[in-house]
Structure formats: C-alpha cells, structure tokens
Amino acid sequence: MVATIVLWSGFALSVRGIHGSSLTPFDIATLRFTIPVILLSPWLPRAYRQLKRERPSTMLALCTGAGAPYFLICAAGGAATSAALVGIVIPGTVPLFVAGLSYALWRTRVRRIQTLALLLIVAGAMVSLLGAPSGAAVGGIAWLLLAGLVWAIYTLALRKTGLDPISATLVLCVPSAVVMIVLLLTGVLPSHLLEGTARISDMVIFSLVQGVGVGVLAAVCYAIALRHLSSAVAATLGALSPVLTLLLAVPIFHEPITVATVFTLILMLAGVIGFNLASVRPAPQHPMAKESREINDPAQ
C-alpha cells in the first residue's frame, strides 16, 4: 500500500509536469498506455478470453474512465492548477461522485454519517474554487472535478467486472494505445516525439513514471494490498497520497502551500476517511440479524 501511495503521488506530480516538458500531452498519453500493453503482452490471450464474458457497456465505461479520455482531462486540469490540487481534488471527489452515480443508477442510499462525510468533500471543492487565484485556475479545477467524475465511472465499472487486475489493465490500455498511435501517426494530434524534438530525459522519466509505475505497478501493488487489507483500510491509507503530493510539489515545482489548498486538503481528506470508515459495518451478533441486513441493504 505504501508503494501504491508513492505511485499515485507520482501520477499527480507527472501530470503537473507535462506542460514543462518537451513532450506533448498526447505523446505522454501514448507512452502511458502503450508501455503497459508491451510489458503485459504475454497476458493478452487470457485478457481476451475474460473480455468475451463481459458486457460491452461496462467495458466502454472501464476504457473511458481510466483510459486516454481520463488522462487528457487530468492533463488539462494539471496545466492550469497545481500538482497539489491534482493529487487532492481528483481522488478526494471520487466518493462523492460514486455515491451520486450509485443513487442515480441503482437508488443505492448512503448512511447518514456518510452523507456528512460527503458534505465535507463538497465543502473542500468549494474552498478550492473560491481560493483559485484566476479564472484559468477555476477552469483547471473544473477539469479536475470532471476527472473525478470520470474516475468514479471507472470505479463502478471495475466493480461490475470479473477481470483480474492484469486483464483489466490490458482492456483499458489496448484501445487507448491504438487510438493514440493512429492519431499521432496520421498527424491529427501534434507530436514532438515523432518530430524528434523531444528530450530523451523526458521520454525516460514519463515512460518510467506513467508507463511502468502508474500503468503497471500501481495496479498490481493495489491489488496485492487489497488481498491483505480490507477495502476500507486500503482506501483510507490511499487518502494519504494527496498529503505526500502536496509535500513533494514544494521542492519539485516550488509550489506555495496556500491557505485554500491546506483547507481543501483537510476537508477532503476528512471526508474521504470518514466516508470509508463509515462504510465498515459491525458484524451482526445473531444469524437472523445478518439475514435481515442482507435483505434490506440496497447494496446487496
């Protein structure tokens, strides 16, 4: 789980660093999705067999929620804001959007204490918007909120699949890699990589952080963590990633730690932790109590 937290922070930091590099966002998106396909290619046949048992709508949500559309939305938000906000707003708002989508699709209600936690997340989002130093920053935060919504779609889609972590990674990476490569080769999207003007150091850094770290290791490490930790504990520990991102952004990008950013972090962190801890229900004391809960729980 510690490795996962570091890799998630690396994602936020690298997204912020895209527009200071010699690569275009589309170059980095291509590296992000092509490298995992190459590294995990021995598992392609297994992924294909599992894919045939899945619903096309679920797979579409999976590919959109964590594929090239999600990455490019994050890049747009990171260009106008800060690494700290990329690391705070996106994961911080996912529980809010998951709860909203779950209610809209399946009328799944949250507990009263979880509603209070979600209100803290809303308050954090409002503080980030009110504390934005410019209209461009407000637009960037809007992009980050959209990224949180898109990631929530991916989260719900992942719950509905029977794919193992490696197969799920391949299913979302293959379409994005193919589309990005075609668009770059046909000249529809600008590419410094194909023009030969990209620095080798940038290519290596983003290949390692985005392609290997985020694309492969983060998924594997999180899957291993979930085997040994409950989902609530893992999600709560994962909430520490924004704190690490905030601290690392100071020496790497010389970002100031503003009052608005600190309050956004505190509110969203409290909301995420509270929401996840509230989802853990005590074990029933009587078999009939367990049966009654399973019948009346809309999440079942």
PDB file of C-alpha atoms in Angstrom:
ATOM      1  CA  MET A   1       0.000   0.000   0.000  1.00  0.00           C
ATOM      2  CA  VAL A   2       2.941   2.319   0.658  1.00  0.00           C
ATOM      3  CA  ALA A   3       4.215   1.648  -2.859  1.00  0.00           C
ATOM      4  CA  THR A   4       0.752   2.395  -4.226  1.00  0.00           C
ATOM      5  CA  ILE A   5       0.612   5.736  -2.397  1.00  0.00           C
ATOM      6  CA  VAL A   6       4.008   6.743  -3.798  1.00  0.00           C
ATOM      7  CA  LEU A   7       2.980   5.751  -7.343  1.00  0.00           C
ATOM      8  CA  TRP A   8      -0.310   7.669  -7.101  1.00  0.00           C
ATOM      9  CA  SER A   9       1.623  10.742  -5.988  1.00  0.00           C
ATOM     10  CA  GLY A  10       3.969  10.207  -8.919  1.00  0.00           C
ATOM     11  CA  PHE A  11       0.960  10.335 -11.235  1.00  0.00           C
ATOM     12  CA  ALA A  12      -0.198  13.709  -9.878  1.00  0.00           C
ATOM     13  CA  LEU A  13       3.304  15.171  -9.978  1.00  0.00           C
ATOM     14  CA  SER A  14       3.990  13.948 -13.514  1.00  0.00           C
ATOM     15  CA  VAL A  15       0.640  15.289 -14.748  1.00  0.00           C
ATOM     16  CA  ARG A  16       1.614  18.703 -13.412  1.00  0.00           C
ATOM     17  CA  GLY A  17       4.993  18.410 -15.117  1.00  0.00           C
ATOM     18  CA  ILE A  18       3.635  17.597 -18.584  1.00  0.00           C
ATOM     19  CA  HIS A  19       3.491  21.181 -19.813  1.00  0.00           C
ATOM     20  CA  GLY A  20       7.012  21.908 -18.658  1.00  0.00           C
ATOM     21  CA  SER A  21       8.422  19.014 -20.661  1.00  0.00           C
ATOM     22  CA  SER A  22       9.446  18.660 -24.299  1.00  0.00           C
ATOM     23  CA  LEU A  23       6.613  16.192 -24.931  1.00  0.00           C
ATOM     24  CA  THR A  24       3.002  16.977 -25.803  1.00  0.00           C
ATOM     25  CA  PRO A  25       0.220  15.582 -23.581  1.00  0.00           C
ATOM     26  CA  PHE A  26      -0.651  13.258 -26.467  1.00  0.00           C
ATOM     27  CA  ASP A  27       2.908  11.910 -26.592  1.00  0.00           C
ATOM     28  CA  ILE A  28       2.782  11.112 -22.894  1.00  0.00           C
ATOM     29  CA  ALA A  29      -0.683   9.557 -23.199  1.00  0.00           C
ATOM     30  CA  THR A  30       0.717   7.290 -25.911  1.00  0.00           C
ATOM     31  CA  LEU A  31       3.607   6.232 -23.661  1.00  0.00           C
ATOM     32  CA  ARG A  32       1.237   5.810 -20.708  1.00  0.00           C
ATOM     33  CA  PHE A  33      -0.913   3.221 -22.486  1.00  0.00           C
ATOM     34  CA  THR A  34       1.480   1.615 -24.951  1.00  0.00           C
ATOM     35  CA  ILE A  35       4.167   0.586 -22.461  1.00  0.00           C
ATOM     36  CA  PRO A  36       1.780  -1.479 -20.259  1.00  0.00           C
ATOM     37  CA  VAL A  37       0.497  -3.265 -23.379  1.00  0.00           C
ATOM     38  CA  ILE A  38       4.063  -4.184 -24.333  1.00  0.00           C
ATOM     39  CA  LEU A  39       5.070  -5.271 -20.826  1.00  0.00           C
ATOM     40  CA  LEU A  40       1.872  -7.268 -20.218  1.00  0.00           C
ATOM     41  CA  SER A  41       1.563  -8.706 -23.746  1.00  0.00           C
ATOM     42  CA  PRO A  42       2.049 -12.343 -22.564  1.00  0.00           C
ATOM     43  CA  TRP A  43      -1.294 -11.997 -20.746  1.00  0.00           C
ATOM     44  CA  LEU A  44      -3.216 -10.699 -23.783  1.00  0.00           C
ATOM     45  CA  PRO A  45      -4.784 -14.090 -24.662  1.00  0.00           C
ATOM     46  CA  ARG A  46      -6.103 -14.500 -21.112  1.00  0.00           C
ATOM     47  CA  ALA A  47      -7.474 -10.965 -21.133  1.00  0.00           C
ATOM     48  CA  TYR A  48      -9.234 -11.643 -24.424  1.00  0.00           C
ATOM     49  CA  ARG A  49     -10.860 -14.790 -23.053  1.00  0.00           C
ATOM     50  CA  GLN A  50     -12.101 -12.916 -19.992  1.00  0.00           C
ATOM     51  CA  LEU A  51     -13.269  -9.997 -22.125  1.00  0.00           C
ATOM     52  CA  LYS A  52     -15.717 -12.186 -24.040  1.00  0.00           C
ATOM     53  CA  ARG A  53     -17.693 -12.726 -20.820  1.00  0.00           C
ATOM     54  CA  GLU A  54     -18.077  -9.011 -20.073  1.00  0.00           C
ATOM     55  CA  ARG A  55     -20.778  -6.528 -21.049  1.00  0.00           C
ATOM     56  CA  PRO A  56     -19.756  -4.053 -23.790  1.00  0.00           C
ATOM     57  CA  SER A  57     -21.242  -1.129 -21.814  1.00  0.00           C
ATOM     58  CA  THR A  58     -19.132  -1.999 -18.768  1.00  0.00           C
ATOM     59  CA  MET A  59     -16.006  -2.264 -20.897  1.00  0.00           C
ATOM     60  CA  LEU A  60     -16.754   1.097 -22.505  1.00  0.00           C
ATOM     61  CA  ALA A  61     -17.062   2.686 -19.068  1.00  0.00           C
ATOM     62  CA  LEU A  62     -13.829   0.996 -17.997  1.00  0.00           C
ATOM     63  CA  CYS A  63     -11.872   2.274 -21.008  1.00  0.00           C
ATOM     64  CA  THR A  64     -13.299   5.789 -20.766  1.00  0.00           C
ATOM     65  CA  GLY A  65     -12.942   6.095 -17.002  1.00  0.00           C
ATOM     66  CA  ALA A  66      -9.245   5.228 -16.837  1.00  0.00           C
ATOM     67  CA  GLY A  67      -8.128   5.383 -20.465  1.00  0.00           C
ATOM     68  CA  ALA A  68      -6.955   8.205 -22.721  1.00  0.00           C
ATOM     69  CA  PRO A  69     -10.020  10.447 -22.087  1.00  0.00           C
ATOM     70  CA  TYR A  70      -9.347  10.414 -18.341  1.00  0.00           C
ATOM     71  CA  PHE A  71      -5.627  11.045 -18.800  1.00  0.00           C
ATOM     72  CA  LEU A  72      -6.122  14.008 -21.129  1.00  0.00           C
ATOM     73  CA  ILE A  73      -8.737  15.546 -18.802  1.00  0.00           C
ATOM     74  CA  CYS A  74      -6.238  15.267 -15.934  1.00  0.00           C
ATOM     75  CA  ALA A  75      -3.562  16.878 -18.112  1.00  0.00           C
ATOM     76  CA  ALA A  76      -5.876  19.805 -18.913  1.00  0.00           C
ATOM     77  CA  GLY A  77      -6.581  20.320 -15.221  1.00  0.00           C
ATOM     78  CA  GLY A  78      -2.938  19.999 -14.211  1.00  0.00           C
ATOM     79  CA  ALA A  79      -1.863  22.593 -16.782  1.00  0.00           C
ATOM     80  CA  ALA A  80      -3.998  25.302 -15.149  1.00  0.00           C
ATOM     81  CA  THR A  81      -3.709  24.391 -11.462  1.00  0.00           C
ATOM     82  CA  SER A  82      -1.062  22.725  -9.290  1.00  0.00           C
ATOM     83  CA  ALA A  83       0.270  19.256  -8.556  1.00  0.00           C
ATOM     84  CA  ALA A  84      -1.224  19.528  -5.063  1.00  0.00           C
ATOM     85  CA  LEU A  85      -4.743  20.115  -6.420  1.00  0.00           C
ATOM     86  CA  VAL A  86      -4.350  17.309  -8.968  1.00  0.00           C
ATOM     87  CA  GLY A  87      -3.483  14.985  -6.094  1.00  0.00           C
ATOM     88  CA  ILE A  88      -6.244  16.307  -3.821  1.00  0.00           C
ATOM     89  CA  VAL A  89      -9.299  17.080  -5.952  1.00  0.00           C
ATOM     90  CA  ILE A  90      -9.424  14.001  -8.180  1.00  0.00           C
ATOM     91  CA  PRO A  91      -9.220  11.248  -5.526  1.00  0.00           C
ATOM     92  CA  GLY A  92     -10.971  13.472  -2.991  1.00  0.00           C
ATOM     93  CA  THR A  93     -14.159  13.803  -5.043  1.00  0.00           C
ATOM     94  CA  VAL A  94     -14.403  10.187  -6.228  1.00  0.00           C
ATOM     95  CA  PRO A  95     -16.507   9.015  -3.217  1.00  0.00           C
ATOM     96  CA  LEU A  96     -18.919  11.904  -3.836  1.00  0.00           C
ATOM     97  CA  PHE A  97     -19.398  11.007  -7.494  1.00  0.00           C
ATOM     98  CA  VAL A  98     -19.556   7.270  -6.792  1.00  0.00           C
ATOM     99  CA  ALA A  99     -22.332   7.857  -4.259  1.00  0.00           C
ATOM    100  CA  GLY A 100     -24.204  10.125  -6.670  1.00  0.00           C
ATOM    101  CA  LEU A 101     -23.921   7.728  -9.610  1.00  0.00           C
ATOM    102  CA  SER A 102     -24.870   4.740  -7.439  1.00  0.00           C
ATOM    103  CA  TYR A 103     -28.035   6.504  -6.346  1.00  0.00           C
ATOM    104  CA  ALA A 104     -28.889   7.632  -9.892  1.00  0.00           C
ATOM    105  CA  LEU A 105     -28.349   4.176 -11.397  1.00  0.00           C
ATOM    106  CA  TRP A 106     -29.430   1.783  -8.642  1.00  0.00           C
ATOM    107  CA  ARG A 107     -31.054   4.009  -5.988  1.00  0.00           C
ATOM    108  CA  THR A 108     -28.334   2.972  -3.542  1.00  0.00           C
ATOM    109  CA  ARG A 109     -28.501   5.198  -0.481  1.00  0.00           C
ATOM    110  CA  VAL A 110     -25.645   6.106   1.818  1.00  0.00           C
ATOM    111  CA  ARG A 111     -25.789   6.154   5.598  1.00  0.00           C
ATOM    112  CA  ARG A 112     -26.421   9.436   7.404  1.00  0.00           C
ATOM    113  CA  ILE A 113     -22.869   9.650   8.696  1.00  0.00           C
ATOM    114  CA  GLN A 114     -21.581   9.071   5.163  1.00  0.00           C
ATOM    115  CA  THR A 115     -23.716  11.980   3.970  1.00  0.00           C
ATOM    116  CA  LEU A 116     -21.928  14.223   6.452  1.00  0.00           C
ATOM    117  CA  ALA A 117     -18.596  12.998   5.083  1.00  0.00           C
ATOM    118  CA  LEU A 118     -19.725  13.767   1.538  1.00  0.00           C
ATOM    119  CA  LEU A 119     -20.680  17.293   2.616  1.00  0.00           C
ATOM    120  CA  LEU A 120     -17.100  17.779   3.808  1.00  0.00           C
ATOM    121  CA  ILE A 121     -15.900  16.810   0.332  1.00  0.00           C
ATOM    122  CA  VAL A 122     -18.317  19.302  -1.240  1.00  0.00           C
ATOM    123  CA  ALA A 123     -17.024  21.981   1.137  1.00  0.00           C
ATOM    124  CA  GLY A 124     -13.466  21.149   0.109  1.00  0.00           C
ATOM    125  CA  ALA A 125     -14.355  21.523  -3.565  1.00  0.00           C
ATOM    126  CA  MET A 126     -15.992  24.890  -2.878  1.00  0.00           C
ATOM    127  CA  VAL A 127     -12.920  26.121  -0.978  1.00  0.00           C
ATOM    128  CA  SER A 128     -10.665  25.134  -3.888  1.00  0.00           C
ATOM    129  CA  LEU A 129     -12.864  27.075  -6.323  1.00  0.00           C
ATOM    130  CA  LEU A 130     -13.175  30.144  -4.098  1.00  0.00           C
ATOM    131  CA  GLY A 131      -9.445  30.145  -3.421  1.00  0.00           C
ATOM    132  CA  ALA A 132      -8.470  29.899  -7.100  1.00  0.00           C
ATOM    133  CA  PRO A 133      -6.165  32.815  -7.987  1.00  0.00           C
ATOM    134  CA  SER A 134      -7.541  33.290 -11.520  1.00  0.00           C
ATOM    135  CA  GLY A 135     -10.261  32.333 -13.954  1.00  0.00           C
ATOM    136  CA  ALA A 136      -7.864  29.907 -15.622  1.00  0.00           C
ATOM    137  CA  ALA A 137      -7.331  28.173 -12.297  1.00  0.00           C
ATOM    138  CA  VAL A 138     -11.102  27.890 -11.799  1.00  0.00           C
ATOM    139  CA  GLY A 139     -11.320  26.252 -15.220  1.00  0.00           C
ATOM    140  CA  GLY A 140      -8.482  23.906 -14.267  1.00  0.00           C
ATOM    141  CA  ILE A 141     -10.284  22.865 -11.078  1.00  0.00           C
ATOM    142  CA  ALA A 142     -13.402  22.244 -13.161  1.00  0.00           C
ATOM    143  CA  TRP A 143     -11.336  19.869 -15.318  1.00  0.00           C
ATOM    144  CA  LEU A 144     -10.117  18.100 -12.166  1.00  0.00           C
ATOM    145  CA  LEU A 145     -13.699  17.728 -10.919  1.00  0.00           C
ATOM    146  CA  LEU A 146     -14.622  16.207 -14.277  1.00  0.00           C
ATOM    147  CA  ALA A 147     -11.653  13.848 -13.909  1.00  0.00           C
ATOM    148  CA  GLY A 148     -13.014  12.772 -10.515  1.00  0.00           C
ATOM    149  CA  LEU A 149     -16.387  12.041 -12.120  1.00  0.00           C
ATOM    150  CA  VAL A 150     -14.775  10.036 -14.915  1.00  0.00           C
ATOM    151  CA  TRP A 151     -12.678   8.062 -12.427  1.00  0.00           C
ATOM    152  CA  ALA A 152     -15.844   7.326 -10.431  1.00  0.00           C
ATOM    153  CA  ILE A 153     -17.330   5.800 -13.596  1.00  0.00           C
ATOM    154  CA  TYR A 154     -14.228   3.606 -13.873  1.00  0.00           C
ATOM    155  CA  THR A 155     -14.553   2.614 -10.200  1.00  0.00           C
ATOM    156  CA  LEU A 156     -18.150   1.477 -10.646  1.00  0.00           C
ATOM    157  CA  ALA A 157     -17.321  -0.336 -13.889  1.00  0.00           C
ATOM    158  CA  LEU A 158     -14.439  -2.166 -12.217  1.00  0.00           C
ATOM    159  CA  ARG A 159     -16.800  -3.411  -9.509  1.00  0.00           C
ATOM    160  CA  LYS A 160     -19.046  -4.918 -12.185  1.00  0.00           C
ATOM    161  CA  THR A 161     -16.333  -6.882 -13.978  1.00  0.00           C
ATOM    162  CA  GLY A 162     -14.817 -10.275 -13.341  1.00  0.00           C
ATOM    163  CA  LEU A 163     -11.486  -9.184 -14.785  1.00  0.00           C
ATOM    164  CA  ASP A 164      -8.306  -9.748 -12.801  1.00  0.00           C
ATOM    165  CA  PRO A 165      -6.037  -6.680 -12.334  1.00  0.00           C
ATOM    166  CA  ILE A 166      -3.730  -7.506 -15.251  1.00  0.00           C
ATOM    167  CA  SER A 167      -6.602  -8.214 -17.634  1.00  0.00           C
ATOM    168  CA  ALA A 168      -8.373  -5.025 -16.558  1.00  0.00           C
ATOM    169  CA  THR A 169      -5.183  -3.058 -17.198  1.00  0.00           C
ATOM    170  CA  LEU A 170      -4.844  -4.522 -20.684  1.00  0.00           C
ATOM    171  CA  VAL A 171      -8.509  -3.994 -21.539  1.00  0.00           C
ATOM    172  CA  LEU A 172      -8.315  -0.270 -20.769  1.00  0.00           C
ATOM    173  CA  CYS A 173      -4.807   0.258 -22.209  1.00  0.00           C
ATOM    174  CA  VAL A 174      -5.096  -1.502 -25.583  1.00  0.00           C
ATOM    175  CA  PRO A 175      -7.873   0.695 -27.093  1.00  0.00           C
ATOM    176  CA  SER A 176      -6.261   3.897 -25.798  1.00  0.00           C
ATOM    177  CA  ALA A 177      -2.829   2.882 -27.120  1.00  0.00           C
ATOM    178  CA  VAL A 178      -4.213   2.022 -30.566  1.00  0.00           C
ATOM    179  CA  VAL A 179      -6.244   5.238 -30.849  1.00  0.00           C
ATOM    180  CA  MET A 180      -3.387   7.463 -29.678  1.00  0.00           C
ATOM    181  CA  ILE A 181      -0.851   5.841 -32.024  1.00  0.00           C
ATOM    182  CA  VAL A 182      -3.176   6.182 -35.027  1.00  0.00           C
ATOM    183  CA  LEU A 183      -3.949   9.849 -34.247  1.00  0.00           C
ATOM    184  CA  LEU A 184      -0.261  10.678 -33.846  1.00  0.00           C
ATOM    185  CA  LEU A 185       0.869   8.828 -36.989  1.00  0.00           C
ATOM    186  CA  THR A 186      -1.840  10.460 -39.122  1.00  0.00           C
ATOM    187  CA  GLY A 187      -0.923  13.928 -37.850  1.00  0.00           C
ATOM    188  CA  VAL A 188      -4.319  14.596 -36.285  1.00  0.00           C
ATOM    189  CA  LEU A 189      -2.616  15.329 -32.966  1.00  0.00           C
ATOM    190  CA  PRO A 190       0.710  17.167 -32.513  1.00  0.00           C
ATOM    191  CA  SER A 191       3.696  15.053 -31.511  1.00  0.00           C
ATOM    192  CA  HIS A 192       7.172  16.174 -30.533  1.00  0.00           C
ATOM    193  CA  LEU A 193       8.041  12.521 -30.135  1.00  0.00           C
ATOM    194  CA  LEU A 194       7.602  11.833 -33.856  1.00  0.00           C
ATOM    195  CA  GLU A 195       9.204  15.133 -34.820  1.00  0.00           C
ATOM    196  CA  GLY A 196      12.353  14.124 -32.959  1.00  0.00           C
ATOM    197  CA  THR A 197      12.385  17.281 -30.819  1.00  0.00           C
ATOM    198  CA  ALA A 198      11.607  15.557 -27.517  1.00  0.00           C
ATOM    199  CA  ARG A 199      14.372  15.267 -24.939  1.00  0.00           C
ATOM    200  CA  ILE A 200      15.476  11.722 -24.116  1.00  0.00           C
ATOM    201  CA  SER A 201      15.399  12.519 -20.393  1.00  0.00           C
ATOM    202  CA  ASP A 202      11.705  13.445 -20.612  1.00  0.00           C
ATOM    203  CA  MET A 203      10.943  10.286 -22.558  1.00  0.00           C
ATOM    204  CA  VAL A 204      12.654   8.142 -19.919  1.00  0.00           C
ATOM    205  CA  ILE A 205      11.044   9.901 -16.947  1.00  0.00           C
ATOM    206  CA  PHE A 206       7.475   9.750 -18.271  1.00  0.00           C
ATOM    207  CA  SER A 207       7.928   6.192 -19.555  1.00  0.00           C
ATOM    208  CA  LEU A 208       9.002   5.062 -16.093  1.00  0.00           C
ATOM    209  CA  VAL A 209       6.511   7.080 -14.052  1.00  0.00           C
ATOM    210  CA  GLN A 210       3.440   6.865 -16.278  1.00  0.00           C
ATOM    211  CA  GLY A 211       4.047   3.729 -18.340  1.00  0.00           C
ATOM    212  CA  VAL A 212       5.681   1.417 -15.816  1.00  0.00           C
ATOM    213  CA  GLY A 213       4.755   2.996 -12.473  1.00  0.00           C
ATOM    214  CA  VAL A 214       1.156   4.102 -12.953  1.00  0.00           C
ATOM    215  CA  GLY A 215       0.322   1.787 -15.847  1.00  0.00           C
ATOM    216  CA  VAL A 216       1.580  -1.487 -14.364  1.00  0.00           C
ATOM    217  CA  LEU A 217       2.981  -1.335 -10.842  1.00  0.00           C
ATOM    218  CA  ALA A 218       0.221   0.789  -9.249  1.00  0.00           C
ATOM    219  CA  ALA A 219      -2.495  -1.624 -10.393  1.00  0.00           C
ATOM    220  CA  VAL A 220      -0.544  -4.675  -9.235  1.00  0.00           C
ATOM    221  CA  CYS A 221       0.503  -3.164  -5.898  1.00  0.00           C
ATOM    222  CA  TYR A 222      -3.040  -2.018  -5.094  1.00  0.00           C
ATOM    223  CA  ALA A 223      -4.439  -5.442  -5.965  1.00  0.00           C
ATOM    224  CA  ILE A 224      -1.912  -7.095  -3.628  1.00  0.00           C
ATOM    225  CA  ALA A 225      -2.718  -4.581  -0.879  1.00  0.00           C
ATOM    226  CA  LEU A 226      -6.422  -5.356  -1.166  1.00  0.00           C
ATOM    227  CA  ARG A 227      -5.706  -9.039  -0.625  1.00  0.00           C
ATOM    228  CA  HIS A 228      -4.201  -8.320   2.794  1.00  0.00           C
ATOM    229  CA  LEU A 229      -6.201  -5.251   3.831  1.00  0.00           C
ATOM    230  CA  SER A 230      -9.906  -4.509   3.841  1.00  0.00           C
ATOM    231  CA  SER A 231     -11.105  -2.184   1.090  1.00  0.00           C
ATOM    232  CA  ALA A 232     -11.964   0.485   3.689  1.00  0.00           C
ATOM    233  CA  VAL A 233      -8.485   0.365   5.248  1.00  0.00           C
ATOM    234  CA  ALA A 234      -6.833   0.448   1.817  1.00  0.00           C
ATOM    235  CA  ALA A 235      -8.968   3.396   0.721  1.00  0.00           C
ATOM    236  CA  THR A 236      -8.241   5.239   3.970  1.00  0.00           C
ATOM    237  CA  LEU A 237      -4.487   4.725   3.615  1.00  0.00           C
ATOM    238  CA  GLY A 238      -4.771   5.774  -0.025  1.00  0.00           C
ATOM    239  CA  ALA A 239      -6.087   9.122   1.189  1.00  0.00           C
ATOM    240  CA  LEU A 240      -2.532   9.869   2.380  1.00  0.00           C
ATOM    241  CA  SER A 241      -1.404  10.189  -1.242  1.00  0.00           C
ATOM    242  CA  PRO A 242      -2.578  13.846  -1.532  1.00  0.00           C
ATOM    243  CA  VAL A 243      -0.539  14.724   1.566  1.00  0.00           C
ATOM    244  CA  LEU A 244       2.596  13.254   0.001  1.00  0.00           C
ATOM    245  CA  THR A 245       1.858  15.038  -3.286  1.00  0.00           C
ATOM    246  CA  LEU A 246       1.456  18.379  -1.503  1.00  0.00           C
ATOM    247  CA  LEU A 247       4.775  17.974   0.302  1.00  0.00           C
ATOM    248  CA  LEU A 248       6.709  16.830  -2.772  1.00  0.00           C
ATOM    249  CA  ALA A 249       5.293  19.583  -5.004  1.00  0.00           C
ATOM    250  CA  VAL A 250       7.087  22.215  -2.908  1.00  0.00           C
ATOM    251  CA  PRO A 251      10.686  21.159  -3.681  1.00  0.00           C
ATOM    252  CA  ILE A 252       9.948  19.792  -7.180  1.00  0.00           C
ATOM    253  CA  PHE A 253       7.805  22.593  -8.649  1.00  0.00           C
ATOM    254  CA  HIS A 254       8.353  25.288  -5.978  1.00  0.00           C
ATOM    255  CA  GLU A 255       4.597  25.424  -5.429  1.00  0.00           C
ATOM    256  CA  PRO A 256       3.480  27.550  -2.470  1.00  0.00           C
ATOM    257  CA  ILE A 257       1.309  25.893   0.150  1.00  0.00           C
ATOM    258  CA  THR A 258      -1.665  28.260   0.208  1.00  0.00           C
ATOM    259  CA  VAL A 259      -4.327  28.517   2.881  1.00  0.00           C
ATOM    260  CA  ALA A 260      -7.006  27.460   0.370  1.00  0.00           C
ATOM    261  CA  THR A 261      -5.009  24.360  -0.602  1.00  0.00           C
ATOM    262  CA  VAL A 262      -4.499  23.350   3.028  1.00  0.00           C
ATOM    263  CA  PHE A 263      -8.204  23.736   3.859  1.00  0.00           C
ATOM    264  CA  THR A 264      -9.153  21.862   0.685  1.00  0.00           C
ATOM    265  CA  LEU A 265      -6.835  19.032   1.725  1.00  0.00           C
ATOM    266  CA  ILE A 266      -8.145  18.900   5.296  1.00  0.00           C
ATOM    267  CA  LEU A 267     -11.819  18.918   4.286  1.00  0.00           C
ATOM    268  CA  MET A 268     -11.481  16.369   1.504  1.00  0.00           C
ATOM    269  CA  LEU A 269      -9.169  14.124   3.498  1.00  0.00           C
ATOM    270  CA  ALA A 270     -11.601  14.127   6.428  1.00  0.00           C
ATOM    271  CA  GLY A 271     -14.478  13.445   4.057  1.00  0.00           C
ATOM    272  CA  VAL A 272     -12.774  10.540   2.285  1.00  0.00           C
ATOM    273  CA  ILE A 273     -11.579   8.914   5.506  1.00  0.00           C
ATOM    274  CA  GLY A 274     -14.929   9.425   7.201  1.00  0.00           C
ATOM    275  CA  PHE A 275     -16.843   8.037   4.231  1.00  0.00           C
ATOM    276  CA  ASN A 276     -14.677   4.916   4.013  1.00  0.00           C
ATOM    277  CA  LEU A 277     -14.639   4.221   7.733  1.00  0.00           C
ATOM    278  CA  ALA A 278     -18.410   4.680   7.914  1.00  0.00           C
ATOM    279  CA  SER A 279     -18.827   2.027   5.234  1.00  0.00           C
ATOM    280  CA  VAL A 280     -17.454  -0.609   7.618  1.00  0.00           C
ATOM    281  CA  ARG A 281     -20.391  -2.093   9.492  1.00  0.00           C
ATOM    282  CA  PRO A 282     -20.013  -4.182  12.654  1.00  0.00           C
ATOM    283  CA  ALA A 283     -20.654  -7.891  12.298  1.00  0.00           C
ATOM    284  CA  PRO A 284     -24.183  -8.906  13.364  1.00  0.00           C
ATOM    285  CA  GLN A 285     -24.480 -10.759  16.656  1.00  0.00           C
ATOM    286  CA  HIS A 286     -27.181 -13.200  15.530  1.00  0.00           C
ATOM    287  CA  PRO A 287     -27.596 -15.169  12.290  1.00  0.00           C
ATOM    288  CA  MET A 288     -31.121 -13.765  11.831  1.00  0.00           C
ATOM    289  CA  ALA A 289     -29.741 -10.240  12.113  1.00  0.00           C
ATOM    290  CA  LYS A 290     -27.309 -10.962   9.292  1.00  0.00           C
ATOM    291  CA  GLU A 291     -30.101 -12.350   7.127  1.00  0.00           C
ATOM    292  CA  SER A 292     -32.286  -9.309   7.776  1.00  0.00           C
ATOM    293  CA  ARG A 293     -29.471  -6.891   6.957  1.00  0.00           C
ATOM    294  CA  GLU A 294     -28.729  -8.632   3.645  1.00  0.00           C
ATOM    295  CA  ILE A 295     -32.363  -8.441   2.608  1.00  0.00           C
ATOM    296  CA  ASN A 296     -32.784  -4.765   3.460  1.00  0.00           C
ATOM    297  CA  ASP A 297     -29.387  -3.494   2.367  1.00  0.00           C
ATOM    298  CA  PRO A 298     -29.826  -1.959  -1.123  1.00  0.00           C
ATOM    299  CA  ALA A 299     -26.145  -2.527  -1.833  1.00  0.00           C
ATOM    300  CA  GLN A 300     -26.613  -6.308  -1.793  1.00  0.00           C
TER     301      GLN A 300
END
